Amino acid sequence: MGLVGLAFLGVVLGAAGTEFLRASKPELVEKIEDAARRFVNSLCSSNSDDEKAKEK
């Protein structure tokens, strides 16, 4: 139960920190979100490339 509480606290603090950064330095948040999108897209595209390679 304590672990769930700590996880919830982390989510709340992360959301508050993001909103604080978004208000004070929006360009930094945009760069971080852009980097996260590129990272996720690279993971997703590598998985689909692996599947295409298996089909051949």
Short mmCIF file of N, CA and C in Angstrom, two decimals:
data_model
loop_
_atom_site.label_atom_id
_atom_site.label_comp_id
_atom_site.label_asym_id
_atom_site.label_seq_id
_atom_site.Cartn_x
_atom_site.Cartn_y
_atom_site.Cartn_z
N MET A 1 0.83 -1.19 0.00
CA MET A 1 0.00 0.00 0.00
C MET A 1 0.87 1.26 0.00
N GLY A 2 1.97 1.19 0.72
CA GLY A 2 2.88 2.32 0.78
C GLY A 2 3.49 2.62 -0.58
N LEU A 3 3.78 1.56 -1.35
CA LEU A 3 4.36 1.74 -2.67
C LEU A 3 3.38 2.44 -3.61
N VAL A 4 2.11 2.11 -3.51
CA VAL A 4 1.08 2.76 -4.32
C VAL A 4 0.99 4.24 -3.95
N GLY A 5 1.07 4.54 -2.67
CA GLY A 5 1.03 5.92 -2.22
C GLY A 5 2.22 6.72 -2.73
N LEU A 6 3.41 6.11 -2.70
CA LEU A 6 4.59 6.79 -3.21
C LEU A 6 4.50 7.00 -4.73
N ALA A 7 3.96 6.03 -5.43
CA ALA A 7 3.79 6.17 -6.88
C ALA A 7 2.83 7.31 -7.19
N PHE A 8 1.75 7.38 -6.46
CA PHE A 8 0.76 8.45 -6.66
C PHE A 8 1.38 9.81 -6.33
N LEU A 9 2.16 9.87 -5.27
CA LEU A 9 2.83 11.11 -4.90
C LEU A 9 3.81 11.54 -6.00
N GLY A 10 4.50 10.59 -6.59
CA GLY A 10 5.42 10.89 -7.68
C GLY A 10 4.71 11.43 -8.89
N VAL A 11 3.56 10.87 -9.21
CA VAL A 11 2.77 11.36 -10.35
C VAL A 11 2.29 12.78 -10.08
N VAL A 12 1.82 13.04 -8.89
CA VAL A 12 1.32 14.38 -8.55
C VAL A 12 2.47 15.39 -8.59
N LEU A 13 3.61 15.05 -8.00
CA LEU A 13 4.75 15.97 -8.00
C LEU A 13 5.28 16.18 -9.42
N GLY A 14 5.28 15.14 -10.23
CA GLY A 14 5.71 15.28 -11.61
C GLY A 14 4.80 16.19 -12.40
N ALA A 15 3.50 16.04 -12.21
CA ALA A 15 2.54 16.90 -12.91
C ALA A 15 2.69 18.35 -12.46
N ALA A 16 2.86 18.56 -11.16
CA ALA A 16 3.04 19.92 -10.66
C ALA A 16 4.34 20.53 -11.18
N GLY A 17 5.39 19.75 -11.21
CA GLY A 17 6.67 20.23 -11.73
C GLY A 17 6.59 20.57 -13.21
N THR A 18 5.88 19.76 -13.96
CA THR A 18 5.71 20.02 -15.39
C THR A 18 4.94 21.32 -15.61
N GLU A 19 3.89 21.53 -14.85
CA GLU A 19 3.10 22.76 -14.99
C GLU A 19 3.92 23.98 -14.58
N PHE A 20 4.76 23.83 -13.56
CA PHE A 20 5.63 24.93 -13.16
C PHE A 20 6.62 25.27 -14.27
N LEU A 21 7.24 24.23 -14.85
CA LEU A 21 8.17 24.46 -15.95
C LEU A 21 7.46 25.02 -17.18
N ARG A 22 6.26 24.52 -17.44
CA ARG A 22 5.50 25.01 -18.60
C ARG A 22 5.20 26.51 -18.46
N ALA A 23 4.96 26.95 -17.24
CA ALA A 23 4.67 28.37 -17.00
C ALA A 23 5.94 29.21 -17.06
N SER A 24 7.05 28.68 -16.56
CA SER A 24 8.25 29.50 -16.49
C SER A 24 9.15 29.34 -17.72
N LYS A 25 9.26 28.13 -18.26
CA LYS A 25 10.14 27.90 -19.42
C LYS A 25 9.45 26.96 -20.42
N PRO A 26 8.50 27.49 -21.18
CA PRO A 26 7.76 26.62 -22.11
C PRO A 26 8.64 26.01 -23.20
N GLU A 27 9.71 26.70 -23.61
CA GLU A 27 10.57 26.15 -24.66
C GLU A 27 11.30 24.90 -24.18
N LEU A 28 11.64 24.85 -22.89
CA LEU A 28 12.30 23.67 -22.34
C LEU A 28 11.35 22.47 -22.34
N VAL A 29 10.10 22.70 -21.97
CA VAL A 29 9.11 21.63 -21.96
C VAL A 29 8.87 21.12 -23.38
N GLU A 30 8.83 22.02 -24.35
CA GLU A 30 8.63 21.60 -25.74
C GLU A 30 9.79 20.74 -26.22
N LYS A 31 11.03 21.11 -25.85
CA LYS A 31 12.19 20.32 -26.23
C LYS A 31 12.14 18.92 -25.61
N ILE A 32 11.75 18.86 -24.34
CA ILE A 32 11.67 17.57 -23.65
C ILE A 32 10.59 16.70 -24.26
N GLU A 33 9.41 17.29 -24.54
CA GLU A 33 8.32 16.52 -25.15
C GLU A 33 8.71 16.05 -26.54
N ASP A 34 9.41 16.88 -27.29
CA ASP A 34 9.87 16.51 -28.63
C ASP A 34 10.85 15.34 -28.57
N ALA A 35 11.78 15.40 -27.62
CA ALA A 35 12.74 14.32 -27.45
C ALA A 35 12.04 13.02 -27.05
N ALA A 36 11.05 13.12 -26.19
CA ALA A 36 10.30 11.94 -25.76
C ALA A 36 9.54 11.33 -26.94
N ARG A 37 8.92 12.18 -27.79
CA ARG A 37 8.21 11.68 -28.96
C ARG A 37 9.16 10.96 -29.91
N ARG A 38 10.32 11.56 -30.16
CA ARG A 38 11.30 10.94 -31.06
C ARG A 38 11.77 9.61 -30.50
N PHE A 39 11.98 9.53 -29.18
CA PHE A 39 12.41 8.29 -28.55
C PHE A 39 11.36 7.20 -28.70
N VAL A 40 10.10 7.55 -28.43
CA VAL A 40 9.02 6.57 -28.54
C VAL A 40 8.84 6.14 -29.99
N ASN A 41 8.92 7.09 -30.91
CA ASN A 41 8.79 6.75 -32.33
C ASN A 41 9.92 5.84 -32.78
N SER A 42 11.11 6.06 -32.27
CA SER A 42 12.23 5.18 -32.64
C SER A 42 12.01 3.77 -32.11
N LEU A 43 11.43 3.64 -30.93
CA LEU A 43 11.14 2.31 -30.39
C LEU A 43 10.04 1.64 -31.19
N CYS A 44 8.99 2.38 -31.51
CA CYS A 44 7.87 1.82 -32.25
C CYS A 44 8.29 1.43 -33.66
N SER A 45 9.07 2.26 -34.31
CA SER A 45 9.47 1.95 -35.68
C SER A 45 10.43 0.77 -35.71
N SER A 46 11.27 0.63 -34.69
CA SER A 46 12.19 -0.51 -34.67
C SER A 46 11.42 -1.81 -34.48
N ASN A 47 10.35 -1.78 -33.70
CA ASN A 47 9.53 -2.97 -33.53
C ASN A 47 8.84 -3.35 -34.84
N SER A 48 8.31 -2.37 -35.55
CA SER A 48 7.64 -2.67 -36.81
C SER A 48 8.65 -3.12 -37.86
N ASP A 49 9.88 -2.58 -37.83
CA ASP A 49 10.93 -3.03 -38.74
C ASP A 49 11.29 -4.48 -38.47
N ASP A 50 11.33 -4.86 -37.19
CA ASP A 50 11.62 -6.25 -36.85
C ASP A 50 10.54 -7.18 -37.36
N GLU A 51 9.29 -6.75 -37.25
CA GLU A 51 8.18 -7.57 -37.73
C GLU A 51 8.23 -7.72 -39.25
N LYS A 52 8.59 -6.65 -39.95
CA LYS A 52 8.69 -6.72 -41.41
C LYS A 52 9.83 -7.64 -41.82
N ALA A 53 10.91 -7.63 -41.07
CA ALA A 53 12.06 -8.48 -41.38
C ALA A 53 11.69 -9.95 -41.17
N LYS A 54 10.89 -10.23 -40.16
CA LYS A 54 10.47 -11.61 -39.90
C LYS A 54 9.56 -12.14 -41.01
N GLU A 55 8.75 -11.25 -41.60
CA GLU A 55 7.81 -11.67 -42.63
C GLU A 55 8.54 -12.06 -43.91
N LYS A 56 9.70 -11.45 -44.17
CA LYS A 56 10.43 -11.73 -45.43
C LYS A 56 11.16 -13.01 -45.39
#
